[in-house]
């Protein structure tokens, strides 16, 4: 099973905000004068950025953490290990409104990889999750640029309804399904527009973790995970707990279906 709790621990034990300020100053100095560039006087927004590095095939820790763990894996040297998500660290970013100059190119955040029958497995898991799901042909999609939605089935039936726009990229279709399932499990009874952006981050974080567990490249989602810059540690811890529990629930449902 994917060591989700290792990711949570790494974030909780990450560097403090004050320790990271020097890094932000360096980034600001480097970006002022670039094109597009940060406007003078702007302050960085601090986020938790994913750490991608070599990862033990057994304990899924980085080489340093692997050496300090009880894991006895030694079949291949660390330099031959595949890369994966091993934690998070504070990182400074700037909103596009804080910059001037030539616009940035569009960011490709689609998931990629061999999805196999993952879309089929996810749609079949809807009943287990208490969700109604539909994949809508692109020419019948009525929700604009959105890739998926989660809403109430009807005024009488309170079951969440997930709809996603069909596309050729099954890996990204699967990621969108997981994202909307996360909304159904985490946010279906929440009606607070002030928290909307952070709900999106929670759902995408679940999609990131579950997608990687299923062998997809969801690295594009990492650029989506820019939140919590103003939350205190206890709020961050609570949000991460929700993400961890939801990702585990989805993974458990998929594993149970595969075992049938």
Short mmCIF file of N, CA, C and O in Angstrom, two decimals, residues 63-172:
data_model
loop_
_atom_site.label_atom_id
_atom_site.label_comp_id
_atom_site.label_asym_id
_atom_site.label_seq_id
_atom_site.Cartn_x
_atom_site.Cartn_y
_atom_site.Cartn_z
N UNK A 63 16.35 8.14 -0.44
CA UNK A 63 17.54 7.41 0.02
C UNK A 63 17.95 7.75 1.45
O UNK A 63 18.30 6.86 2.23
N UNK A 64 17.90 9.04 1.83
CA UNK A 64 18.30 9.42 3.19
C UNK A 64 17.37 8.83 4.24
O UNK A 64 17.82 8.29 5.26
N UNK A 65 16.05 8.95 4.02
CA UNK A 65 15.09 8.40 4.97
C UNK A 65 15.16 6.86 4.97
O UNK A 65 14.95 6.22 6.01
N UNK A 66 15.44 6.29 3.81
CA UNK A 66 15.55 4.83 3.71
C UNK A 66 16.68 4.32 4.60
O UNK A 66 16.52 3.30 5.30
N UNK A 67 17.82 5.04 4.60
CA UNK A 67 18.96 4.61 5.41
C UNK A 67 18.62 4.61 6.89
O UNK A 67 19.13 3.79 7.66
N UNK A 68 17.76 5.55 7.32
CA UNK A 68 17.41 5.66 8.74
C UNK A 68 16.21 4.80 9.12
O UNK A 68 15.80 4.79 10.29
N UNK A 69 15.63 4.10 8.14
CA UNK A 69 14.43 3.30 8.42
C UNK A 69 14.81 1.85 8.70
O UNK A 69 15.98 1.47 8.62
N UNK A 70 13.80 1.03 8.99
CA UNK A 70 14.03 -0.40 9.23
C UNK A 70 13.94 -1.21 7.95
O UNK A 70 14.04 -2.44 7.98
N UNK A 71 13.76 -0.55 6.83
CA UNK A 71 13.61 -1.24 5.55
C UNK A 71 14.92 -1.94 5.17
O UNK A 71 15.99 -1.34 5.21
N UNK A 72 14.81 -3.19 4.78
CA UNK A 72 16.02 -3.95 4.44
C UNK A 72 16.25 -4.10 2.95
O UNK A 72 17.08 -4.91 2.54
N UNK A 73 15.53 -3.32 2.15
CA UNK A 73 15.66 -3.47 0.70
C UNK A 73 17.07 -3.10 0.24
O UNK A 73 17.58 -2.03 0.55
N UNK A 74 17.71 -4.02 -0.51
CA UNK A 74 19.05 -3.73 -1.02
C UNK A 74 19.28 -4.41 -2.38
O UNK A 74 20.42 -4.66 -2.78
N UNK A 75 18.19 -4.73 -3.10
CA UNK A 75 18.33 -5.43 -4.38
C UNK A 75 18.93 -4.56 -5.46
O UNK A 75 19.63 -5.04 -6.36
N UNK A 76 18.62 -3.26 -5.43
CA UNK A 76 19.19 -2.33 -6.40
C UNK A 76 19.70 -1.10 -5.67
O UNK A 76 19.13 -0.70 -4.64
N UNK A 77 20.77 -0.46 -6.17
CA UNK A 77 21.31 0.73 -5.51
C UNK A 77 20.37 1.92 -5.71
O UNK A 77 19.59 1.98 -6.67
N UNK A 78 20.43 2.90 -4.79
CA UNK A 78 19.53 4.07 -4.86
C UNK A 78 19.58 4.80 -6.20
O UNK A 78 18.55 5.33 -6.65
N UNK A 79 20.75 4.84 -6.85
CA UNK A 79 20.83 5.57 -8.12
C UNK A 79 20.01 4.92 -9.22
O UNK A 79 19.72 5.56 -10.24
N UNK A 80 19.57 3.68 -9.03
CA UNK A 80 18.75 3.00 -10.03
C UNK A 80 17.26 3.04 -9.69
O UNK A 80 16.44 2.53 -10.44
N UNK A 81 16.91 3.61 -8.54
CA UNK A 81 15.51 3.67 -8.16
C UNK A 81 14.75 4.67 -9.03
O UNK A 81 15.32 5.65 -9.53
N UNK A 82 13.45 4.43 -9.21
CA UNK A 82 12.59 5.38 -9.92
C UNK A 82 12.29 6.56 -9.01
O UNK A 82 12.39 6.46 -7.77
N UNK A 83 11.92 7.68 -9.62
CA UNK A 83 11.57 8.86 -8.83
C UNK A 83 10.10 8.81 -8.42
O UNK A 83 9.27 8.23 -9.11
N UNK A 84 9.79 9.43 -7.29
CA UNK A 84 8.42 9.48 -6.81
C UNK A 84 8.25 10.56 -5.77
O UNK A 84 9.22 11.24 -5.37
N UNK A 85 7.03 10.74 -5.30
CA UNK A 85 6.72 11.75 -4.28
C UNK A 85 7.14 11.24 -2.91
O UNK A 85 6.69 10.18 -2.47
N UNK A 86 8.03 11.98 -2.22
CA UNK A 86 8.51 11.56 -0.90
C UNK A 86 8.15 12.55 0.20
O UNK A 86 8.40 12.30 1.37
N UNK A 87 7.57 13.68 -0.14
CA UNK A 87 7.21 14.67 0.87
C UNK A 87 6.90 16.02 0.25
O UNK A 87 6.72 16.13 -0.96
N UNK A 88 6.85 17.04 1.10
CA UNK A 88 6.58 18.39 0.66
C UNK A 88 7.53 19.35 1.37
O UNK A 88 8.09 19.02 2.42
N UNK A 89 7.72 20.54 0.79
CA UNK A 89 8.59 21.54 1.41
C UNK A 89 8.01 22.92 1.12
O UNK A 89 7.30 23.12 0.13
N UNK A 90 8.31 23.91 1.99
CA UNK A 90 7.84 25.27 1.71
C UNK A 90 8.52 25.82 0.46
O UNK A 90 9.72 25.60 0.24
N UNK A 91 7.76 26.48 -0.38
CA UNK A 91 8.33 27.07 -1.60
C UNK A 91 7.61 28.38 -1.92
O UNK A 91 6.40 28.49 -1.73
N UNK A 92 8.36 29.40 -2.38
CA UNK A 92 7.75 30.70 -2.69
C UNK A 92 7.24 30.74 -4.13
O UNK A 92 7.90 30.26 -5.05
N UNK A 93 6.04 31.27 -4.31
CA UNK A 93 5.51 31.48 -5.66
C UNK A 93 4.91 32.87 -5.73
O UNK A 93 4.68 33.53 -4.70
N UNK A 94 4.66 33.34 -6.93
CA UNK A 94 4.03 34.63 -7.15
C UNK A 94 2.84 34.47 -8.07
O UNK A 94 2.89 33.71 -9.05
N UNK A 95 1.74 35.12 -7.74
CA UNK A 95 0.57 35.09 -8.60
C UNK A 95 0.86 35.85 -9.88
O UNK A 95 1.67 36.78 -9.89
N UNK A 96 0.19 35.46 -10.97
CA UNK A 96 0.42 36.11 -12.25
C UNK A 96 0.12 37.61 -12.18
O UNK A 96 0.71 38.41 -12.90
N UNK A 97 -0.81 37.99 -11.26
CA UNK A 97 -1.14 39.41 -11.12
C UNK A 97 0.00 40.22 -10.52
O UNK A 97 -0.02 41.45 -10.57
N UNK A 98 1.00 39.53 -9.94
CA UNK A 98 2.15 40.20 -9.35
C UNK A 98 3.29 40.37 -10.35
O UNK A 98 4.36 40.83 -9.98
N UNK A 99 3.05 39.99 -11.59
CA UNK A 99 4.11 40.05 -12.60
C UNK A 99 3.74 41.02 -13.71
O UNK A 99 2.59 41.44 -13.84
N UNK A 100 4.74 41.36 -14.52
CA UNK A 100 4.52 42.16 -15.71
C UNK A 100 5.47 41.68 -16.80
O UNK A 100 6.47 41.03 -16.52
N UNK A 101 5.15 41.99 -18.03
CA UNK A 101 5.97 41.53 -19.16
C UNK A 101 5.20 40.58 -20.04
O UNK A 101 3.97 40.51 -19.99
N UNK A 102 5.92 39.80 -20.84
CA UNK A 102 5.28 38.85 -21.76
C UNK A 102 4.55 37.77 -20.97
O UNK A 102 5.03 37.30 -19.93
N UNK A 103 3.35 37.34 -21.42
CA UNK A 103 2.59 36.33 -20.69
C UNK A 103 3.29 34.98 -20.70
O UNK A 103 4.05 34.65 -21.61
N UNK A 104 3.03 34.19 -19.66
CA UNK A 104 3.57 32.85 -19.58
C UNK A 104 2.84 31.93 -20.56
O UNK A 104 1.66 32.13 -20.87
N UNK A 105 3.51 30.88 -21.05
CA UNK A 105 2.82 29.90 -21.90
C UNK A 105 1.82 29.11 -21.07
O UNK A 105 1.92 29.03 -19.85
N UNK A 106 0.82 28.53 -21.73
CA UNK A 106 -0.16 27.71 -21.04
C UNK A 106 0.53 26.52 -20.39
O UNK A 106 1.44 25.92 -20.96
N UNK A 107 0.07 26.17 -19.18
CA UNK A 107 0.65 25.06 -18.42
C UNK A 107 -0.16 23.79 -18.68
O UNK A 107 -1.37 23.76 -18.51
N UNK A 108 0.52 22.75 -19.12
CA UNK A 108 -0.14 21.48 -19.38
C UNK A 108 -0.20 20.69 -18.07
O UNK A 108 0.81 20.22 -17.57
N UNK A 109 -1.40 20.55 -17.51
CA UNK A 109 -1.56 19.86 -16.23
C UNK A 109 -2.25 18.51 -16.40
O UNK A 109 -2.63 17.89 -15.42
N UNK A 110 -2.40 18.04 -17.64
CA UNK A 110 -3.08 16.76 -17.85
C UNK A 110 -2.25 15.60 -17.30
O UNK A 110 -1.03 15.61 -17.38
N UNK A 111 -2.96 14.61 -16.75
CA UNK A 111 -2.31 13.37 -16.35
C UNK A 111 -1.99 12.56 -17.60
O UNK A 111 -2.70 12.64 -18.61
N UNK A 112 -0.94 11.79 -17.54
CA UNK A 112 -0.55 10.93 -18.67
C UNK A 112 -0.21 9.54 -18.15
O UNK A 112 -0.12 9.31 -16.95
N UNK A 113 0.00 8.62 -19.09
CA UNK A 113 0.38 7.26 -18.71
C UNK A 113 -0.64 6.25 -19.20
O UNK A 113 -1.66 6.59 -19.80
N UNK A 114 -0.35 4.99 -18.91
CA UNK A 114 -1.22 3.89 -19.31
C UNK A 114 -2.27 3.67 -18.24
O UNK A 114 -2.00 3.11 -17.19
N UNK A 115 -3.51 4.09 -18.54
CA UNK A 115 -4.60 3.97 -17.56
C UNK A 115 -5.21 2.57 -17.56
O UNK A 115 -5.95 2.24 -16.63
N UNK A 116 -4.91 1.76 -18.57
CA UNK A 116 -5.50 0.41 -18.61
C UNK A 116 -7.00 0.49 -18.52
O UNK A 116 -7.66 1.24 -19.25
N UNK A 117 -7.59 -0.27 -17.58
CA UNK A 117 -9.04 -0.23 -17.38
C UNK A 117 -9.43 0.61 -16.16
O UNK A 117 -10.49 0.40 -15.57
N UNK A 118 -8.56 1.57 -15.80
CA UNK A 118 -8.81 2.36 -14.59
C UNK A 118 -10.11 3.15 -14.68
O UNK A 118 -10.84 3.26 -13.69
N UNK A 119 -10.43 3.73 -15.84
CA UNK A 119 -11.68 4.47 -15.98
C UNK A 119 -12.86 3.54 -15.71
O UNK A 119 -13.81 3.90 -14.98
N UNK A 120 -12.80 2.34 -16.28
CA UNK A 120 -13.88 1.36 -16.06
C UNK A 120 -13.98 0.99 -14.58
O UNK A 120 -15.08 0.88 -14.03
N UNK A 121 -12.84 0.78 -13.94
CA UNK A 121 -12.84 0.43 -12.52
C UNK A 121 -13.41 1.56 -11.67
O UNK A 121 -14.15 1.33 -10.70
N UNK A 122 -13.07 2.79 -12.02
CA UNK A 122 -13.57 3.94 -11.24
C UNK A 122 -15.07 4.13 -11.41
O UNK A 122 -15.78 4.43 -10.44
N UNK A 123 -15.56 3.99 -12.62
CA UNK A 123 -17.01 4.14 -12.82
C UNK A 123 -17.77 3.00 -12.13
O UNK A 123 -18.84 3.22 -11.56
N UNK A 124 -17.19 1.80 -12.15
CA UNK A 124 -17.83 0.67 -11.48
C UNK A 124 -17.82 0.84 -9.97
O UNK A 124 -18.66 0.27 -9.26
N UNK A 125 -16.87 1.63 -9.45
CA UNK A 125 -16.76 1.83 -7.99
C UNK A 125 -17.74 2.87 -7.47
O UNK A 125 -17.83 3.07 -6.26
N UNK A 126 -18.49 3.52 -8.35
CA UNK A 126 -19.37 4.60 -7.93
C UNK A 126 -20.38 4.15 -6.88
O UNK A 126 -20.61 4.84 -5.88
N UNK A 127 -20.99 2.97 -7.09
CA UNK A 127 -21.98 2.48 -6.13
C UNK A 127 -21.36 2.25 -4.77
O UNK A 127 -21.97 2.54 -3.73
N UNK A 128 -20.13 1.72 -4.75
CA UNK A 128 -19.44 1.48 -3.47
C UNK A 128 -19.19 2.79 -2.73
O UNK A 128 -19.11 2.80 -1.50
N UNK A 129 -19.05 3.88 -3.48
CA UNK A 129 -18.76 5.18 -2.89
C UNK A 129 -20.02 5.99 -2.62
O UNK A 129 -19.95 7.09 -2.06
N UNK A 130 -21.17 5.49 -3.05
CA UNK A 130 -22.42 6.22 -2.86
C UNK A 130 -22.55 7.40 -3.79
O UNK A 130 -23.09 8.45 -3.42
N UNK A 131 -22.05 7.24 -5.02
CA UNK A 131 -22.04 8.34 -5.99
C UNK A 131 -22.67 7.85 -7.29
O UNK A 131 -22.49 6.69 -7.68
N UNK A 132 -23.42 8.72 -7.96
CA UNK A 132 -23.88 8.46 -9.32
C UNK A 132 -22.90 9.11 -10.29
O UNK A 132 -22.52 10.26 -10.10
N UNK A 133 -22.47 8.39 -11.32
CA UNK A 133 -21.46 8.92 -12.23
C UNK A 133 -21.90 8.77 -13.67
O UNK A 133 -22.54 7.78 -14.04
N UNK A 134 -21.55 9.75 -14.49
CA UNK A 134 -21.82 9.71 -15.93
C UNK A 134 -20.63 10.31 -16.67
O UNK A 134 -20.08 11.34 -16.24
N UNK A 135 -20.22 9.67 -17.75
CA UNK A 135 -19.20 10.23 -18.64
C UNK A 135 -19.94 10.79 -19.85
O UNK A 135 -20.62 10.05 -20.57
N UNK A 136 -19.84 12.10 -20.06
CA UNK A 136 -20.63 12.79 -21.07
C UNK A 136 -19.79 13.01 -22.33
O UNK A 136 -18.66 13.51 -22.24
N UNK A 137 -20.30 12.64 -23.51
CA UNK A 137 -19.57 12.94 -24.75
C UNK A 137 -19.26 14.42 -24.86
O UNK A 137 -20.05 15.28 -24.43
N UNK A 138 -18.11 14.75 -25.43
CA UNK A 138 -17.66 16.14 -25.50
C UNK A 138 -18.66 17.04 -26.20
O UNK A 138 -18.86 18.20 -25.81
N UNK A 139 -19.34 16.51 -27.24
CA UNK A 139 -20.28 17.34 -27.99
C UNK A 139 -21.60 17.54 -27.27
O UNK A 139 -22.46 18.32 -27.71
N UNK A 140 -21.79 16.86 -26.12
CA UNK A 140 -22.99 17.04 -25.31
C UNK A 140 -22.70 17.75 -23.98
O UNK A 140 -23.59 17.94 -23.16
N UNK A 141 -21.45 18.12 -23.79
CA UNK A 141 -21.03 18.73 -22.52
C UNK A 141 -21.56 20.16 -22.43
O UNK A 141 -21.41 20.94 -23.36
N UNK A 142 -22.17 20.51 -21.30
CA UNK A 142 -22.81 21.81 -21.14
C UNK A 142 -22.20 22.64 -20.01
O UNK A 142 -22.82 23.61 -19.56
N UNK A 143 -21.01 22.25 -19.56
CA UNK A 143 -20.41 22.93 -18.42
C UNK A 143 -19.13 23.68 -18.79
O UNK A 143 -18.18 23.76 -18.00
N UNK A 144 -19.11 24.20 -20.01
CA UNK A 144 -18.00 25.06 -20.42
C UNK A 144 -16.66 24.37 -20.42
O UNK A 144 -16.52 23.24 -20.90
N UNK A 145 -15.64 25.06 -19.85
CA UNK A 145 -14.28 24.55 -19.85
C UNK A 145 -14.02 23.53 -18.75
O UNK A 145 -12.96 22.92 -18.71
N UNK A 146 -14.98 23.35 -17.84
CA UNK A 146 -14.78 22.39 -16.74
C UNK A 146 -14.60 20.99 -17.30
O UNK A 146 -15.26 20.60 -18.27
N UNK A 147 -13.71 20.22 -16.67
CA UNK A 147 -13.52 18.83 -17.07
C UNK A 147 -14.48 17.90 -16.35
O UNK A 147 -14.74 16.79 -16.81
N UNK A 148 -15.01 18.36 -15.20
CA UNK A 148 -15.94 17.55 -14.44
C UNK A 148 -16.69 18.39 -13.44
O UNK A 148 -16.28 19.52 -13.12
N UNK A 149 -17.81 17.86 -12.95
CA UNK A 149 -18.60 18.55 -11.94
C UNK A 149 -19.08 17.54 -10.91
O UNK A 149 -19.16 16.34 -11.19
N UNK A 150 -19.42 18.04 -9.73
CA UNK A 150 -20.05 17.23 -8.69
C UNK A 150 -21.20 18.06 -8.12
O UNK A 150 -20.98 19.18 -7.65
N UNK A 151 -22.42 17.51 -8.19
CA UNK A 151 -23.57 18.25 -7.72
C UNK A 151 -24.60 17.28 -7.17
O UNK A 151 -24.46 16.06 -7.30
N UNK A 152 -25.65 17.84 -6.56
CA UNK A 152 -26.72 17.02 -6.01
C UNK A 152 -27.54 16.40 -7.13
O UNK A 152 -27.84 17.04 -8.13
N UNK A 153 -27.90 15.11 -6.98
CA UNK A 153 -28.61 14.38 -8.03
C UNK A 153 -29.95 15.02 -8.35
O UNK A 153 -30.31 15.22 -9.51
N UNK A 154 -30.71 15.38 -7.31
CA UNK A 154 -32.00 16.04 -7.50
C UNK A 154 -32.40 16.69 -6.19
O UNK A 154 -31.72 16.54 -5.17
N UNK A 155 -33.52 17.41 -6.20
CA UNK A 155 -34.00 18.05 -4.97
C UNK A 155 -34.42 17.02 -3.94
O UNK A 155 -34.42 17.29 -2.74
N UNK A 156 -34.76 15.82 -4.40
CA UNK A 156 -35.21 14.76 -3.50
C UNK A 156 -34.06 13.83 -3.13
O UNK A 156 -33.86 13.49 -1.97
N UNK A 157 -33.30 13.43 -4.13
CA UNK A 157 -32.20 12.49 -3.93
C UNK A 157 -30.93 13.27 -3.60
O UNK A 157 -30.41 14.01 -4.43
N UNK A 158 -30.41 13.09 -2.39
CA UNK A 158 -29.23 13.84 -1.94
C UNK A 158 -27.91 13.18 -2.36
O UNK A 158 -26.85 13.67 -2.02
N UNK A 159 -27.99 12.08 -3.11
CA UNK A 159 -26.75 11.41 -3.52
C UNK A 159 -25.96 12.31 -4.47
O UNK A 159 -26.51 12.92 -5.38
N UNK A 160 -24.64 12.39 -4.29
CA UNK A 160 -23.82 13.20 -5.19
C UNK A 160 -23.85 12.64 -6.62
O UNK A 160 -23.83 11.43 -6.82
N UNK A 161 -23.90 13.53 -7.59
CA UNK A 161 -23.81 13.13 -8.99
C UNK A 161 -22.53 13.71 -9.57
O UNK A 161 -22.30 14.91 -9.54
N UNK A 162 -21.70 12.84 -10.11
CA UNK A 162 -20.46 13.24 -10.76
C UNK A 162 -20.63 13.08 -12.27
O UNK A 162 -21.07 12.03 -12.74
N UNK A 163 -20.30 14.13 -13.00
CA UNK A 163 -20.28 14.08 -14.45
C UNK A 163 -18.91 14.55 -14.92
O UNK A 163 -18.38 15.55 -14.41
N UNK A 164 -18.32 13.85 -15.88
CA UNK A 164 -17.03 14.25 -16.43
C UNK A 164 -17.12 14.27 -17.95
O UNK A 164 -17.87 13.50 -18.55
N UNK A 165 -16.38 15.19 -18.54
CA UNK A 165 -16.36 15.31 -20.00
C UNK A 165 -15.44 14.25 -20.59
O UNK A 165 -14.29 14.12 -20.19
N UNK A 166 -15.97 13.48 -21.54
CA UNK A 166 -15.18 12.43 -22.17
C UNK A 166 -14.04 13.03 -22.99
O UNK A 166 -14.14 14.15 -23.48
N UNK A 167 -12.94 12.28 -23.13
CA UNK A 167 -11.78 12.73 -23.90
C UNK A 167 -10.94 11.51 -24.28
O UNK A 167 -11.15 10.42 -23.74
N UNK A 168 -10.02 11.71 -25.20
CA UNK A 168 -9.20 10.59 -25.67
C UNK A 168 -8.19 10.15 -24.61
O UNK A 168 -7.80 8.99 -24.57
N UNK A 169 -7.75 11.07 -23.76
CA UNK A 169 -6.72 10.78 -22.76
C UNK A 169 -7.37 10.11 -21.54
O UNK A 169 -7.90 10.77 -20.66
N UNK A 170 -7.33 8.76 -21.50
CA UNK A 170 -7.95 8.03 -20.40
C UNK A 170 -7.27 8.31 -19.06
O UNK A 170 -7.92 8.26 -18.01
N UNK A 171 -5.97 8.58 -19.08
CA UNK A 171 -5.26 8.88 -17.83
C UNK A 171 -5.83 10.15 -17.20
O UNK A 171 -6.08 10.21 -15.99
N UNK A 172 -6.05 11.17 -18.01
CA UNK A 172 -6.59 12.41 -17.48
C UNK A 172 -8.06 12.27 -17.13
O UNK A 172 -8.55 12.90 -16.18
#
